Every structure is written in structure tokens, then in C-alpha cells.
Amino acid sequence: MKEKISPISPSLLLAIVILIGTTAWGEEVSKSSIGERFHSSTSLTWSGVLEDLLRAKPKLPPLYKNYPGAKKISLPKPDYRGMVLEEAIEKRRSVREYSSRPLELSQVSQILFAAQGLTGGLHGKPVRAAPSAGALYPVEVYVIVNNVDGLQKGIYHYSVLEHALELIKPGDFRSAIISAGLKQEMLGDSGVTFVLSAIFDRIRHKYGERGFRYVYMECGHVSQNISLQAVSLGLGSVSVGAFLDHKINELIGVDGKREAVIYLHSVGRI
Ligand SMILES: Cc1cc2nc3c(=O)[nH]c(=O)nc-3n(C[C@H](O)[C@H](O)[C@H](O)COP(=O)(O)O)c2cc1C
């Protein structure tokens, strides 16, 4: 008996066309997505490495930023010894609700040291608490102070060399940071928000465009150190990636091009 071949129904045909169309369109979109282009353009290949050797690189900016003339606040020696690492890792959780009790300056000092403090020397150069590609340290740390005992509210820059804070802008920036942070209230409720920025040319000087990737990786290292140090101090913290870049850059006073804010990290009492 001859086998009966059933014809494809028009609706099935339509579904197939839509499916093929969607897949092709989807591929097209993902091929042209900025994220994919960023990833592929900064991927290492041998030919790319050679090309990069010949490409002109930006001059190396100073590895330490400072604000001459700013009021300087020396920080207490960061000599706290807390819980063992394994316990801090187990206990770490994002905390978004804080008590209104102020942080102590010694706690801020300890966290800044964990973030970017000088911890030794390598080939005659100072090295810091978080790793950095080529020891070029593109990350700068600012502190928006909301509630710290004995420290006036305002925006400060962490001077790595001096282990001190430099006051950039005095004032209450709680509503500004909440608004820049897409209305995330914990940014204003916390004792402080650490703002991690990057001076791109420090790392582009050696690694070219791939250096951009390293900047994001390095901010992750710094933020993780802040998290674990906060846990060990009995404090709560949360890392924050959702914010309006131009607003935070403006708040900190950076141009968003040569130096841009990458990541925020709020810390407060639980
Ligand atoms: C890159 C990154 C960005 C994040 N951004 C935010 C944020 O904008 N707001 C927020 O409340 N939490 C943010 N988080 C925290 C995550 O929501 C949190 O880590 C996740 O829910 C897991 O919970 P846990 O940290 O308690 O383990 C971010 C975490 C990372 C790693």
C-alpha cells in the first residue's frame, strides 16, 4: 500500500518560518550586541598580541591620585584581627538594611586597608591588598560618608600612600546617592558607600584595550575584600552595580572617560 504523505498545514509552515526568522534575527542581534563586540574585541589572539605591541599606548598616569589642599583625616592603624577567613566566607550575605548606629572610624580604616591598603613590596614597588594586573592599580576608592562617628558627612578620597582620607566635598549626599543609585534606599541608610572608580590609562598603558577587562576584574577583587572585611568586623554590606553612571561620576567629580565609576559598595551596622 502506498504511504500517504500528509501535506504541511499552513499554520505549521508559518510557525517554521517564524522560528527560522526569529533564530536568524536573534543571531544577528547578538552578533552586533555591544557586549559581544566588547568581549571579542578584547579577546587575546597571537596576531592581536603582535598588533597590540605595535599600537601606540597612552602615557602612564601617576599611580597615586591625591587632592592637594584638601582637608586630610589620618586613619587609625588597621590592626584589627577578626574571625577566620572560612567563617567570613560562610557568613557573607548581601545586607540592605542597617541600624542607625554610626560606624567607627577604625572600622572604615580597616575596610579601606582591606580594599587598597599597602601590604608589602615587590621588585622594590609597593603592592596592595587586592591583586592588580601588572601591579598598575587602576582602581581609586572614594567614600561617601553618611554616618560615621567623629567624621563629617561628605565625599572623601582614599589616599593609599598616606592611609588617610581627603575631603573632596563636605555635605549630606544621601539623597543624591539614592537618586543616582536608581532609588536604592540602602545607599543612604548605610554608614558609608565606597565608590570604586578606575583610571583606565594606568592599565591601558601596558595592556591596551584588554586592560578594560582587567579593570572590571580588579573592582571585583576590591569589592570582595570589602565584603569579607565587613563580615569580620560584624558589619553588613552590599555591592551595587545598578546606578546612573553620569550621576555618580558627577557626584565624585570624575569625567567618566579618563576616570569612571565602576562599582559601589555600601557598608553599615546591622
Ligand atoms: C556585579 C554585582 C552587582 C550587584 N548589584 C546590586 C545592586 O545594584 N543592588 C543590590 O541590592 N544588590 C546587588 N548585588 C548583590 C546581589 O543581588 C547578591 O549578591 C545576590 O542576590 C546573592 O546574594 P548574596 O550576596 O547574599 O549571596 C550585586 C552583586 C554583584 C556581584
Short mmCIF file of C-alpha atoms in Angstrom, two decimals, residues 31-256:
data_model
loop_
_atom_site.label_atom_id
_atom_site.label_comp_id
_atom_site.label_asym_id
_atom_site.label_seq_id
_atom_site.Cartn_x
_atom_site.Cartn_y
_atom_site.Cartn_z
CA LYS A 31 26.37 39.40 16.72
CA SER A 32 26.01 43.14 16.81
CA SER A 33 25.50 43.48 20.57
CA ILE A 34 27.90 45.83 22.29
CA GLY A 35 28.68 43.26 24.97
CA GLU A 36 29.69 40.63 22.43
CA ARG A 37 31.75 43.11 20.44
CA PHE A 38 33.47 44.27 23.63
CA HIS A 39 34.28 40.68 24.56
CA SER A 40 35.56 39.67 21.14
CA SER A 41 37.49 42.91 20.60
CA THR A 42 39.31 42.41 23.90
CA SER A 43 39.95 38.68 23.40
CA LEU A 44 43.60 37.70 23.17
CA THR A 45 44.91 36.09 19.99
CA TRP A 46 48.55 35.78 18.93
CA SER A 47 48.02 38.13 15.99
CA GLY A 48 46.20 40.54 18.29
CA VAL A 49 49.09 40.43 20.77
CA LEU A 50 51.53 41.30 17.97
CA GLU A 51 49.28 44.07 16.64
CA ASP A 52 48.97 45.43 20.14
CA LEU A 53 52.75 45.58 20.53
CA LEU A 54 52.87 47.97 17.56
CA ARG A 55 49.89 50.08 18.61
CA ALA A 56 50.56 53.39 20.39
CA LYS A 57 49.60 53.23 24.06
CA PRO A 58 48.61 56.07 26.36
CA LYS A 59 51.20 57.53 28.71
CA LEU A 60 51.22 56.07 32.21
CA PRO A 61 49.38 58.44 34.58
CA PRO A 62 50.64 58.71 38.19
CA LEU A 63 49.83 55.56 40.19
CA TYR A 64 48.69 57.59 43.18
CA LYS A 65 46.00 60.21 42.96
CA ASN A 66 45.78 62.95 45.53
CA TYR A 67 43.92 66.16 46.20
CA PRO A 68 46.45 68.85 47.17
CA GLY A 69 44.97 71.33 49.60
CA ALA A 70 42.13 69.00 50.70
CA LYS A 71 41.48 68.59 54.41
CA LYS A 72 43.23 65.37 55.43
CA ILE A 73 42.00 62.91 58.03
CA SER A 74 44.58 60.37 59.23
CA LEU A 75 43.08 56.95 59.71
CA PRO A 76 43.69 54.74 62.75
CA LYS A 77 46.21 51.93 62.28
CA PRO A 78 44.39 48.99 60.65
CA ASP A 79 45.41 46.36 63.17
CA TYR A 80 42.07 44.64 63.80
CA ARG A 81 42.18 40.85 63.97
CA GLY A 82 38.78 39.22 63.49
CA MET A 83 37.25 35.92 62.54
CA VAL A 84 38.92 33.23 60.46
CA LEU A 85 38.51 33.52 56.70
CA GLU A 86 36.35 30.40 56.32
CA GLU A 87 33.82 31.77 58.79
CA ALA A 88 33.68 35.14 57.00
CA ILE A 89 33.09 33.40 53.66
CA GLU A 90 30.29 31.30 55.16
CA LYS A 91 28.67 34.28 56.86
CA ARG A 92 28.88 36.74 53.95
CA ARG A 93 25.45 37.77 52.68
CA SER A 94 24.27 40.94 50.96
CA VAL A 95 22.78 43.18 53.66
CA ARG A 96 20.48 46.03 52.63
CA GLU A 97 19.02 47.11 55.97
CA TYR A 98 21.18 48.86 58.52
CA SER A 99 20.80 50.16 62.05
CA SER A 100 21.08 53.91 62.58
CA ARG A 101 24.10 53.48 64.87
CA PRO A 102 27.18 55.13 63.35
CA LEU A 103 30.22 53.26 62.14
CA GLU A 104 33.54 53.84 63.90
CA LEU A 105 36.42 55.48 62.07
CA SER A 106 38.58 52.46 62.94
CA GLN A 107 36.12 50.22 61.03
CA VAL A 108 36.27 52.47 57.95
CA SER A 109 40.05 52.46 58.23
CA GLN A 110 40.19 48.67 58.40
CA ILE A 111 37.91 48.28 55.36
CA LEU A 112 39.90 50.79 53.29
CA PHE A 113 43.06 48.90 54.15
CA ALA A 114 41.42 45.64 53.01
CA ALA A 115 40.32 47.38 49.80
CA GLN A 116 43.53 49.06 48.66
CA GLY A 117 45.94 49.31 51.61
CA LEU A 118 49.68 48.89 51.07
CA THR A 119 50.59 45.40 52.23
CA GLY A 120 54.16 44.92 51.07
CA GLY A 121 56.71 45.37 48.32
CA LEU A 122 57.52 43.54 45.08
CA HIS A 123 60.62 44.32 42.98
CA GLY A 124 61.06 47.49 45.04
CA LYS A 125 57.49 48.73 44.39
CA PRO A 126 54.67 48.93 46.96
CA VAL A 127 51.85 46.43 46.41
CA ARG A 128 48.31 46.46 47.75
CA ALA A 129 45.73 44.25 49.46
CA ALA A 130 43.89 43.36 46.24
CA PRO A 131 45.71 41.97 43.20
CA SER A 132 46.23 44.14 40.11
CA ALA A 133 47.35 43.23 36.59
CA GLY A 134 50.98 44.33 36.23
CA ALA A 135 50.72 45.98 39.67
CA LEU A 136 49.38 49.10 37.92
CA TYR A 137 46.43 49.65 40.28
CA PRO A 138 43.82 51.45 38.15
CA VAL A 139 41.24 51.44 40.97
CA GLU A 140 40.66 54.54 43.11
CA VAL A 141 38.46 54.42 46.21
CA TYR A 142 36.15 57.22 47.33
CA VAL A 143 33.96 57.16 50.43
CA ILE A 144 30.56 58.80 50.71
CA VAL A 145 30.21 59.26 54.44
CA ASN A 146 26.65 59.21 55.77
CA ASN A 147 27.06 58.09 59.35
CA VAL A 148 30.50 57.65 60.89
CA ASP A 149 31.29 58.64 64.46
CA GLY A 150 33.57 61.71 64.51
CA LEU A 151 33.69 62.16 60.73
CA GLN A 152 31.76 64.93 59.00
CA LYS A 153 29.36 63.89 56.24
CA GLY A 154 30.78 64.29 52.75
CA ILE A 155 32.71 62.73 49.91
CA TYR A 156 36.27 61.65 50.57
CA HIS A 157 39.10 60.16 48.54
CA TYR A 158 41.30 57.41 49.99
CA SER A 159 44.96 58.34 49.86
CA VAL A 160 46.67 54.95 49.59
CA LEU A 161 50.19 56.20 50.30
CA GLU A 162 49.20 58.03 53.47
CA HIS A 163 46.37 55.73 54.60
CA ALA A 164 44.30 58.87 55.04
CA LEU A 165 41.07 60.39 53.79
CA GLU A 166 41.00 63.58 51.73
CA LEU A 167 37.78 65.57 51.97
CA ILE A 168 36.64 66.45 48.45
CA LYS A 169 33.12 67.76 49.15
CA PRO A 170 31.60 68.28 52.59
CA GLY A 171 27.83 67.82 52.87
CA ASP A 172 24.95 65.40 53.09
CA PHE A 173 24.83 63.38 49.87
CA ARG A 174 22.29 60.76 50.98
CA SER A 175 19.51 61.80 48.61
CA ALA A 176 22.00 62.34 45.75
CA ILE A 177 23.42 58.84 46.06
CA ILE A 178 19.97 57.24 46.42
CA SER A 179 18.77 59.03 43.30
CA ALA A 180 21.93 58.13 41.34
CA GLY A 181 21.55 54.54 42.58
CA LEU A 182 18.12 54.05 40.99
CA LYS A 183 16.33 54.76 44.28
CA GLN A 184 18.09 52.01 46.23
CA GLU A 185 17.47 53.35 49.74
CA MET A 186 20.27 51.37 51.39
CA LEU A 187 22.78 53.69 49.72
CA GLY A 188 21.53 56.44 52.03
CA ASP A 189 20.82 54.25 55.07
CA SER A 190 24.33 52.78 55.21
CA GLY A 191 27.13 54.28 57.29
CA VAL A 192 29.25 54.69 54.17
CA THR A 193 29.25 53.85 50.48
CA PHE A 194 32.59 53.02 48.94
CA VAL A 195 32.81 54.17 45.33
CA LEU A 196 35.30 52.27 43.17
CA SER A 197 36.45 54.11 40.07
CA ALA A 198 39.12 53.31 37.51
CA ILE A 199 41.77 55.42 35.81
CA PHE A 200 41.81 53.44 32.57
CA ASP A 201 45.14 54.69 31.17
CA ARG A 202 47.05 53.21 34.10
CA ILE A 203 46.25 49.77 32.75
CA ARG A 204 45.82 50.59 29.04
CA HIS A 205 49.39 51.86 29.14
CA LYS A 206 50.57 48.25 29.33
CA TYR A 207 47.64 46.07 28.26
CA GLY A 208 45.88 48.19 25.64
CA GLU A 209 42.15 47.61 25.21
CA ARG A 210 42.24 44.32 27.14
CA GLY A 211 43.04 46.46 30.15
CA PHE A 212 39.35 47.43 30.25
CA ARG A 213 38.50 43.83 31.18
CA TYR A 214 41.11 43.89 33.92
CA VAL A 215 39.52 46.98 35.44
CA TYR A 216 36.22 45.14 35.99
CA MET A 217 38.00 42.09 37.37
CA GLU A 218 40.00 44.25 39.77
CA CYS A 219 36.93 46.05 41.08
CA GLY A 220 35.51 42.59 41.87
CA HIS A 221 38.60 41.75 43.90
CA VAL A 222 38.40 45.01 45.83
CA SER A 223 34.68 44.64 46.48
CA GLN A 224 35.14 41.08 47.73
CA ASN A 225 37.82 42.24 50.16
CA ILE A 226 35.40 44.91 51.41
CA SER A 227 32.63 42.30 51.86
CA LEU A 228 34.75 39.86 53.82
CA GLN A 229 36.34 42.57 55.96
CA ALA A 230 32.87 43.93 56.77
CA VAL A 231 31.69 40.47 57.87
CA SER A 232 34.75 40.03 60.04
CA LEU A 233 34.01 43.41 61.69
CA GLY A 234 30.43 42.29 62.39
CA LEU A 235 29.02 44.73 59.80
CA GLY A 236 26.68 44.31 56.85
CA SER A 237 27.40 45.27 53.25
CA VAL A 238 26.17 45.02 49.69
CA SER A 239 27.87 45.54 46.36
CA VAL A 240 25.90 47.66 43.91
CA GLY A 241 26.24 47.62 40.14
CA ALA A 242 22.96 49.36 39.28
CA PHE A 243 23.46 53.12 39.15
CA LEU A 244 23.28 56.00 36.72
CA ASP A 245 26.89 56.34 35.67
CA HIS A 246 26.85 60.01 34.72
CA LYS A 247 25.25 60.99 38.04
CA ILE A 248 27.78 59.11 40.18
CA ASN A 249 30.70 60.35 38.07
CA GLU A 250 29.47 63.90 38.54
CA LEU A 251 29.00 63.40 42.28
CA ILE A 252 32.57 62.15 42.70
CA GLY A 253 33.92 64.74 40.28
CA VAL A 254 35.39 62.46 37.61
CA ASP A 255 34.90 62.85 33.84
CA GLY A 256 33.53 59.35 33.13
#
